[in-house]
């Protein structure tokens, strides 16, 4: 798993482990960042209905000149579409805004357990997948208890995208995903760039490998088989975040980074927050 450039999803689908996160970029800024990232070598772009930037992301993909099938596109949909018919409408809206005719990965953005209809939303995703409208299906911000409800209904998400970084390791979720064969993808993998990149452990390892603390952090993700979607609008930092496949952390270094965990599992509690 040392050079985990991609993660294998059911059906042999290869998902690039490093994605460009696009929140909170919109319009022209999103288009520019996506075009830049794709020209630098990114092949996975992460967007969502709620980011209100799918149009800009689509524009950036077109401007890159890459063929559609060279780019892995993840999007996510909101709670108003949590039904079988709703998921289809959400898909139609996303592909129209992006200007594409299929998605690589489509996720339920938040479980919204109070609404209580994420099982139906996932059934809608299964239908879309069986029609070839999405290649892979999954969820985001689901706790193990939410995942249990899907699994009990015979529904199996390929991916759960959650907040995950050295101060927010969430070992319980990670272990549950591993047991169930669900791939973990991290959002806010760099903690918005300001929360922990100055920590001594990361600085020391950065010095040892001639890398930055951000690169060490993203290496920590991908080396453990976890995808990561760092956002950057800056081409130099985009490039930096790609250059994580030419060094390898020692197992005890991974453990030292894990020890930065504060026990906080997510900024927003998905039992009460969600859109
Ligand atoms: P910028 O867009 O100016 O590069 P996260 O994805 O964890 O939320 O982090 C994104 C934030 O971290 C953004 O503010 C981004 O700013 C910043 N960032 C992205 N890559 C790096 C990096 N390699 N080093 C430092 N900050 C970074």
Short mmCIF file of C-alpha atoms and ligand atoms in Angstrom, two decimals:
data_model
loop_
_atom_site.label_atom_id
_atom_site.label_comp_id
_atom_site.label_asym_id
_atom_site.label_seq_id
_atom_site.Cartn_x
_atom_site.Cartn_y
_atom_site.Cartn_z
CA UNK A 1 0.00 0.00 0.00
CA UNK A 2 3.06 2.24 -0.02
CA UNK A 3 2.32 4.06 -3.25
CA UNK A 4 -1.41 4.22 -3.05
CA UNK A 5 -2.10 6.44 -6.04
CA UNK A 6 -5.50 4.91 -6.49
CA UNK A 7 -8.08 3.03 -4.51
CA UNK A 8 -9.99 0.15 -6.02
CA UNK A 9 -13.77 0.38 -5.75
CA UNK A 10 -16.22 -2.47 -6.46
CA UNK A 11 -16.25 -3.45 -10.12
CA UNK A 12 -12.52 -2.81 -10.42
CA UNK A 13 -13.04 0.96 -10.66
CA UNK A 14 -9.84 2.85 -9.92
CA UNK A 15 -10.38 6.05 -7.94
CA UNK A 16 -7.34 8.37 -7.77
CA UNK A 17 -6.58 8.70 -4.05
CA UNK A 18 -5.75 12.39 -4.31
CA UNK A 19 -8.59 14.69 -5.37
CA UNK A 20 -8.80 18.43 -5.70
CA UNK A 21 -11.30 19.68 -3.12
CA UNK A 22 -13.28 22.61 -4.52
CA UNK A 23 -15.20 24.11 -1.58
CA UNK A 24 -15.56 27.13 -1.16
CA UNK A 25 -14.49 28.14 -4.66
CA UNK A 26 -17.19 29.23 -7.07
CA UNK A 27 -17.62 30.32 -10.70
CA UNK A 28 -14.46 31.53 -12.41
CA UNK A 29 -12.25 30.77 -9.44
CA UNK A 30 -13.39 27.15 -9.40
CA UNK A 31 -12.93 26.85 -13.17
CA UNK A 32 -9.42 28.25 -12.98
CA UNK A 33 -8.41 26.04 -10.05
CA UNK A 34 -9.78 22.90 -11.72
CA UNK A 35 -8.12 23.66 -15.05
CA UNK A 36 -4.82 24.33 -13.29
CA UNK A 37 -5.03 21.16 -11.21
CA UNK A 38 -5.83 18.97 -14.22
CA UNK A 39 -2.94 20.48 -16.19
CA UNK A 40 -0.64 19.69 -13.25
CA UNK A 41 -1.75 16.06 -13.22
CA UNK A 42 -4.75 15.78 -10.89
CA UNK A 43 -7.28 13.27 -12.21
CA UNK A 44 -9.96 13.47 -9.51
CA UNK A 45 -12.13 16.50 -8.76
CA UNK A 46 -14.46 16.65 -5.76
CA UNK A 47 -17.54 18.86 -5.90
CA UNK A 48 -21.10 18.94 -4.52
CA UNK A 49 -24.49 20.40 -5.22
CA UNK A 50 -24.13 22.37 -2.01
CA UNK A 51 -20.85 24.01 -3.06
CA UNK A 52 -22.78 25.72 -5.87
CA UNK A 53 -19.73 25.36 -8.12
CA UNK A 54 -20.50 22.41 -10.37
CA UNK A 55 -20.84 24.81 -13.32
CA UNK A 56 -17.34 26.23 -12.69
CA UNK A 57 -15.90 22.77 -12.13
CA UNK A 58 -17.36 21.59 -15.45
CA UNK A 59 -15.92 24.63 -17.19
CA UNK A 60 -12.48 23.89 -15.73
CA UNK A 61 -12.66 20.28 -16.93
CA UNK A 62 -13.57 21.39 -20.46
CA UNK A 63 -10.78 23.99 -20.49
CA UNK A 64 -8.23 21.34 -19.48
CA UNK A 65 -8.77 19.65 -22.84
CA UNK A 66 -8.81 16.22 -21.19
CA UNK A 67 -11.26 13.58 -22.37
CA UNK A 68 -14.14 13.03 -19.99
CA UNK A 69 -13.01 9.51 -19.12
CA UNK A 70 -9.61 10.76 -17.98
CA UNK A 71 -11.14 12.67 -15.09
CA UNK A 72 -12.78 11.05 -12.05
CA UNK A 73 -15.64 13.30 -10.91
CA UNK A 74 -17.21 13.01 -7.45
CA UNK A 75 -20.34 14.97 -6.57
CA UNK A 76 -22.80 14.89 -3.67
CA UNK A 77 -26.47 15.75 -3.22
CA UNK A 78 -28.61 17.40 -0.56
CA UNK A 79 -31.34 16.10 1.72
CA UNK A 80 -34.23 17.44 -0.36
CA UNK A 81 -33.44 14.62 -2.84
CA UNK A 82 -33.48 11.76 -0.32
CA UNK A 83 -35.82 9.44 -2.18
CA UNK A 84 -35.53 7.09 -5.17
CA UNK A 85 -36.98 9.66 -7.59
CA UNK A 86 -35.12 12.46 -5.82
CA UNK A 87 -31.71 10.88 -6.31
CA UNK A 88 -32.44 10.69 -10.03
CA UNK A 89 -33.42 14.36 -10.11
CA UNK A 90 -30.29 15.26 -8.14
CA UNK A 91 -28.19 13.33 -10.67
CA UNK A 92 -29.90 15.08 -13.61
CA UNK A 93 -29.22 18.45 -12.01
CA UNK A 94 -25.55 17.67 -11.29
CA UNK A 95 -24.69 16.31 -14.74
CA UNK A 96 -26.45 19.27 -16.37
CA UNK A 97 -24.53 21.80 -14.29
CA UNK A 98 -21.25 19.96 -14.86
CA UNK A 99 -21.94 19.47 -18.58
CA UNK A 100 -21.18 15.74 -18.48
CA UNK A 101 -23.29 12.65 -19.06
CA UNK A 102 -22.21 10.48 -16.15
CA UNK A 103 -20.60 10.80 -12.71
CA UNK A 104 -17.79 8.61 -11.45
CA UNK A 105 -18.94 8.76 -7.84
CA UNK A 106 -22.17 10.17 -6.41
CA UNK A 107 -22.56 10.57 -2.66
CA UNK A 108 -25.35 11.31 -0.19
CA UNK A 109 -23.78 14.44 1.31
CA UNK A 110 -25.18 14.18 4.88
CA UNK A 111 -27.32 11.43 6.42
CA UNK A 112 -29.90 13.77 8.02
CA UNK A 113 -31.17 10.99 10.30
CA UNK A 114 -34.06 13.18 11.53
CA UNK A 115 -35.47 13.17 8.03
CA UNK A 116 -34.92 9.41 8.03
CA UNK A 117 -34.84 8.80 4.27
CA UNK A 118 -31.20 8.13 3.45
CA UNK A 119 -31.95 4.43 2.83
CA UNK A 120 -34.39 5.44 0.07
CA UNK A 121 -31.82 7.90 -1.29
CA UNK A 122 -29.28 5.10 -1.48
CA UNK A 123 -31.79 2.84 -3.24
CA UNK A 124 -32.04 5.63 -5.80
CA UNK A 125 -28.26 5.59 -6.18
CA UNK A 126 -28.31 1.84 -6.79
CA UNK A 127 -30.77 2.38 -9.65
CA UNK A 128 -28.61 5.11 -11.17
CA UNK A 129 -25.59 2.86 -10.98
CA UNK A 130 -27.42 -0.05 -12.62
CA UNK A 131 -28.26 2.27 -15.53
CA UNK A 132 -24.63 3.37 -15.93
CA UNK A 133 -25.39 6.96 -14.92
CA UNK A 134 -22.89 6.75 -12.06
CA UNK A 135 -19.95 4.37 -11.89
CA UNK A 136 -19.74 4.15 -8.10
CA UNK A 137 -21.99 5.21 -5.22
CA UNK A 138 -21.42 6.14 -1.62
CA UNK A 139 -22.02 8.50 1.26
CA UNK A 140 -20.42 11.31 3.21
CA UNK A 141 -20.50 12.22 6.90
CA UNK A 142 -22.10 8.88 7.80
CA UNK A 143 -21.34 7.51 11.27
CA UNK A 144 -21.04 3.74 11.73
CA UNK A 145 -24.64 3.69 13.07
CA UNK A 146 -25.91 5.28 9.85
CA UNK A 147 -23.84 2.87 7.75
CA UNK A 148 -25.31 -0.04 9.74
CA UNK A 149 -28.80 0.92 8.58
CA UNK A 150 -27.68 0.79 4.95
CA UNK A 151 -25.80 -2.49 5.39
CA UNK A 152 -28.80 -4.09 7.12
CA UNK A 153 -30.91 -3.11 4.13
CA UNK A 154 -28.39 -4.89 1.86
CA UNK A 155 -26.97 -1.60 0.58
CA UNK A 156 -23.22 -1.17 0.35
CA UNK A 157 -21.56 2.21 -0.14
CA UNK A 158 -18.19 2.06 -1.89
CA UNK A 159 -16.95 5.19 -0.12
CA UNK A 160 -17.62 7.26 2.99
CA UNK A 161 -16.14 10.74 2.77
CA UNK A 162 -15.52 12.15 6.25
CA UNK A 163 -13.47 14.78 8.01
CA UNK A 164 -10.12 13.13 8.70
CA UNK A 165 -6.73 14.62 9.49
CA UNK A 166 -3.97 14.17 12.10
CA UNK A 167 -6.01 15.96 14.79
CA UNK A 168 -9.24 14.22 13.77
CA UNK A 169 -8.26 10.58 13.14
CA UNK A 170 -11.56 8.90 13.96
CA UNK A 171 -10.11 5.38 14.45
CA UNK A 172 -13.56 3.94 15.15
CA UNK A 173 -14.89 5.01 11.78
CA UNK A 174 -11.70 3.91 10.04
CA UNK A 175 -11.89 0.44 11.59
CA UNK A 176 -15.58 0.08 10.74
CA UNK A 177 -14.98 1.07 7.13
CA UNK A 178 -12.11 -1.41 6.84
CA UNK A 179 -14.22 -4.23 8.28
CA UNK A 180 -17.01 -3.48 5.85
CA UNK A 181 -14.85 -2.88 2.78
CA UNK A 182 -15.82 0.79 2.54
CA UNK A 183 -13.09 3.15 1.32
CA UNK A 184 -12.46 6.23 3.42
CA UNK A 185 -11.90 9.60 1.75
CA UNK A 186 -10.83 12.58 3.86
CA UNK A 187 -12.18 16.07 3.56
CA UNK A 188 -10.37 18.95 5.24
CA UNK A 189 -7.24 16.75 5.17
CA UNK A 190 -5.03 19.77 5.85
CA UNK A 191 -7.27 21.35 8.47
CA UNK A 192 -7.86 24.45 6.35
CA UNK A 193 -4.11 24.95 6.17
CA UNK A 194 -3.80 26.64 9.55
CA UNK A 195 -4.93 24.27 12.29
CA UNK A 196 -1.97 21.89 12.74
CA UNK A 197 0.62 22.22 9.98
CA UNK A 198 2.97 23.93 12.47
CA UNK A 199 2.93 20.99 14.89
CA UNK A 200 6.45 19.77 15.79
CA UNK A 201 5.92 16.16 14.65
CA UNK A 202 4.92 17.24 11.17
CA UNK A 203 7.71 19.81 10.98
CA UNK A 204 10.29 17.26 12.05
CA UNK A 205 9.15 14.69 9.47
CA UNK A 206 8.96 17.40 6.82
CA UNK A 207 12.60 18.24 7.57
CA UNK A 208 13.63 14.59 7.43
CA UNK A 209 12.06 13.97 4.03
CA UNK A 210 12.65 17.39 2.49
CA UNK A 211 8.89 17.86 2.19
CA UNK A 212 6.38 20.28 3.70
CA UNK A 213 4.11 19.49 6.65
CA UNK A 214 1.19 19.44 4.19
CA UNK A 215 2.93 16.81 2.04
CA UNK A 216 3.72 14.68 5.09
CA UNK A 217 0.07 14.94 6.14
CA UNK A 218 -1.28 13.90 2.74
CA UNK A 219 1.29 11.08 2.56
CA UNK A 220 -0.01 9.90 5.94
CA UNK A 221 -3.47 9.69 4.40
CA UNK A 222 -2.67 7.93 1.15
CA UNK A 223 -0.10 5.55 2.58
CA UNK A 224 -2.84 4.19 4.83
CA UNK A 225 -5.19 3.64 1.91
CA UNK A 226 -7.24 6.74 2.69
CA UNK A 227 -8.18 9.13 -0.10
CA UNK A 228 -7.72 12.88 0.45
CA UNK A 229 -9.33 15.91 -1.14
CA UNK A 230 -7.26 18.99 -0.21
CA UNK A 231 -8.56 22.26 -1.59
CA UNK A 232 -6.13 24.68 -3.09
CA UNK A 233 -6.70 27.55 -5.45
CA UNK A 234 -2.96 28.14 -5.67
CA UNK A 235 -1.09 26.26 -8.46
CA UNK A 236 2.10 25.98 -6.40
CA UNK A 237 0.28 24.41 -3.48
CA UNK A 238 -1.72 22.23 -5.89
CA UNK A 239 1.58 20.97 -7.29
CA UNK A 240 2.99 20.47 -3.81
CA UNK A 241 -0.03 18.42 -2.77
CA UNK A 242 0.51 16.11 -5.76
CA UNK A 243 4.14 15.39 -4.93
CA UNK A 244 3.48 12.83 -2.21
CA UNK A 245 4.18 9.61 -4.06
CA UNK A 246 7.98 9.70 -4.01
CA UNK A 247 8.65 9.09 -0.30
CA UNK A 248 7.44 6.71 2.36
CA UNK A 249 6.78 7.22 6.08
CA UNK A 250 8.02 4.60 8.56
CA UNK A 251 5.26 2.73 10.43
CA UNK A 252 6.27 4.41 13.71
CA UNK A 253 6.07 7.79 12.00
CA UNK A 254 2.50 7.03 10.97
CA UNK A 255 1.85 6.16 14.64
CA UNK A 256 3.37 9.44 15.83
CA UNK A 257 1.09 11.36 13.51
CA UNK A 258 -1.88 9.29 14.70
CA UNK A 259 -0.95 10.33 18.24
CA UNK A 260 -1.80 13.95 17.31
CA UNK A 261 -5.46 12.88 17.44
CA UNK A 262 -7.55 15.09 19.73
CA UNK A 263 -10.46 12.64 19.80
CA UNK A 264 -12.70 15.10 17.99
CA UNK A 265 -14.48 13.21 15.23
CA UNK A 266 -15.90 16.06 13.16
CA UNK A 267 -16.60 19.75 13.43
CA UNK A 268 -20.21 19.23 12.48
CA UNK A 269 -22.15 16.41 14.14
CA UNK A 270 -24.01 14.58 11.40
CA UNK A 271 -26.74 13.50 13.81
CA UNK A 272 -27.84 17.11 14.07
CA UNK A 273 -26.24 18.98 11.15
CA UNK A 274 -26.78 18.38 7.47
CA UNK A 275 -28.09 19.87 4.25
P1 LIG B 1 -5.00 27.85 -0.78
O1 LIG B 1 -6.24 27.59 -1.58
O2 LIG B 1 -4.64 29.29 -0.72
O3 LIG B 1 -3.84 26.98 -1.20
P2 LIG B 1 -8.42 21.70 3.49
O4 LIG B 1 -8.58 21.06 2.15
O5 LIG B 1 -7.82 20.83 4.52
O6 LIG B 1 -9.67 22.42 3.93
O7 LIG B 1 -7.33 22.83 3.32
C1 LIG B 1 -7.47 23.80 2.41
C2 LIG B 1 -6.79 25.05 2.91
O8 LIG B 1 -5.39 24.80 3.05
C3 LIG B 1 -6.93 26.18 1.95
O9 LIG B 1 -7.06 27.34 2.72
C4 LIG B 1 -5.65 26.15 1.15
O10 LIG B 1 -5.32 27.47 0.77
C5 LIG B 1 -4.66 25.61 2.16
N1 LIG B 1 -3.65 24.74 1.56
C6 LIG B 1 -3.81 23.86 0.54
N2 LIG B 1 -2.67 23.23 0.28
C7 LIG B 1 -1.75 23.71 1.16
C8 LIG B 1 -0.38 23.43 1.40
N3 LIG B 1 0.28 22.55 0.66
N4 LIG B 1 0.24 24.12 2.40
C9 LIG B 1 -0.44 25.01 3.13
N5 LIG B 1 -1.73 25.32 2.96
C10 LIG B 1 -2.39 24.66 1.99
#
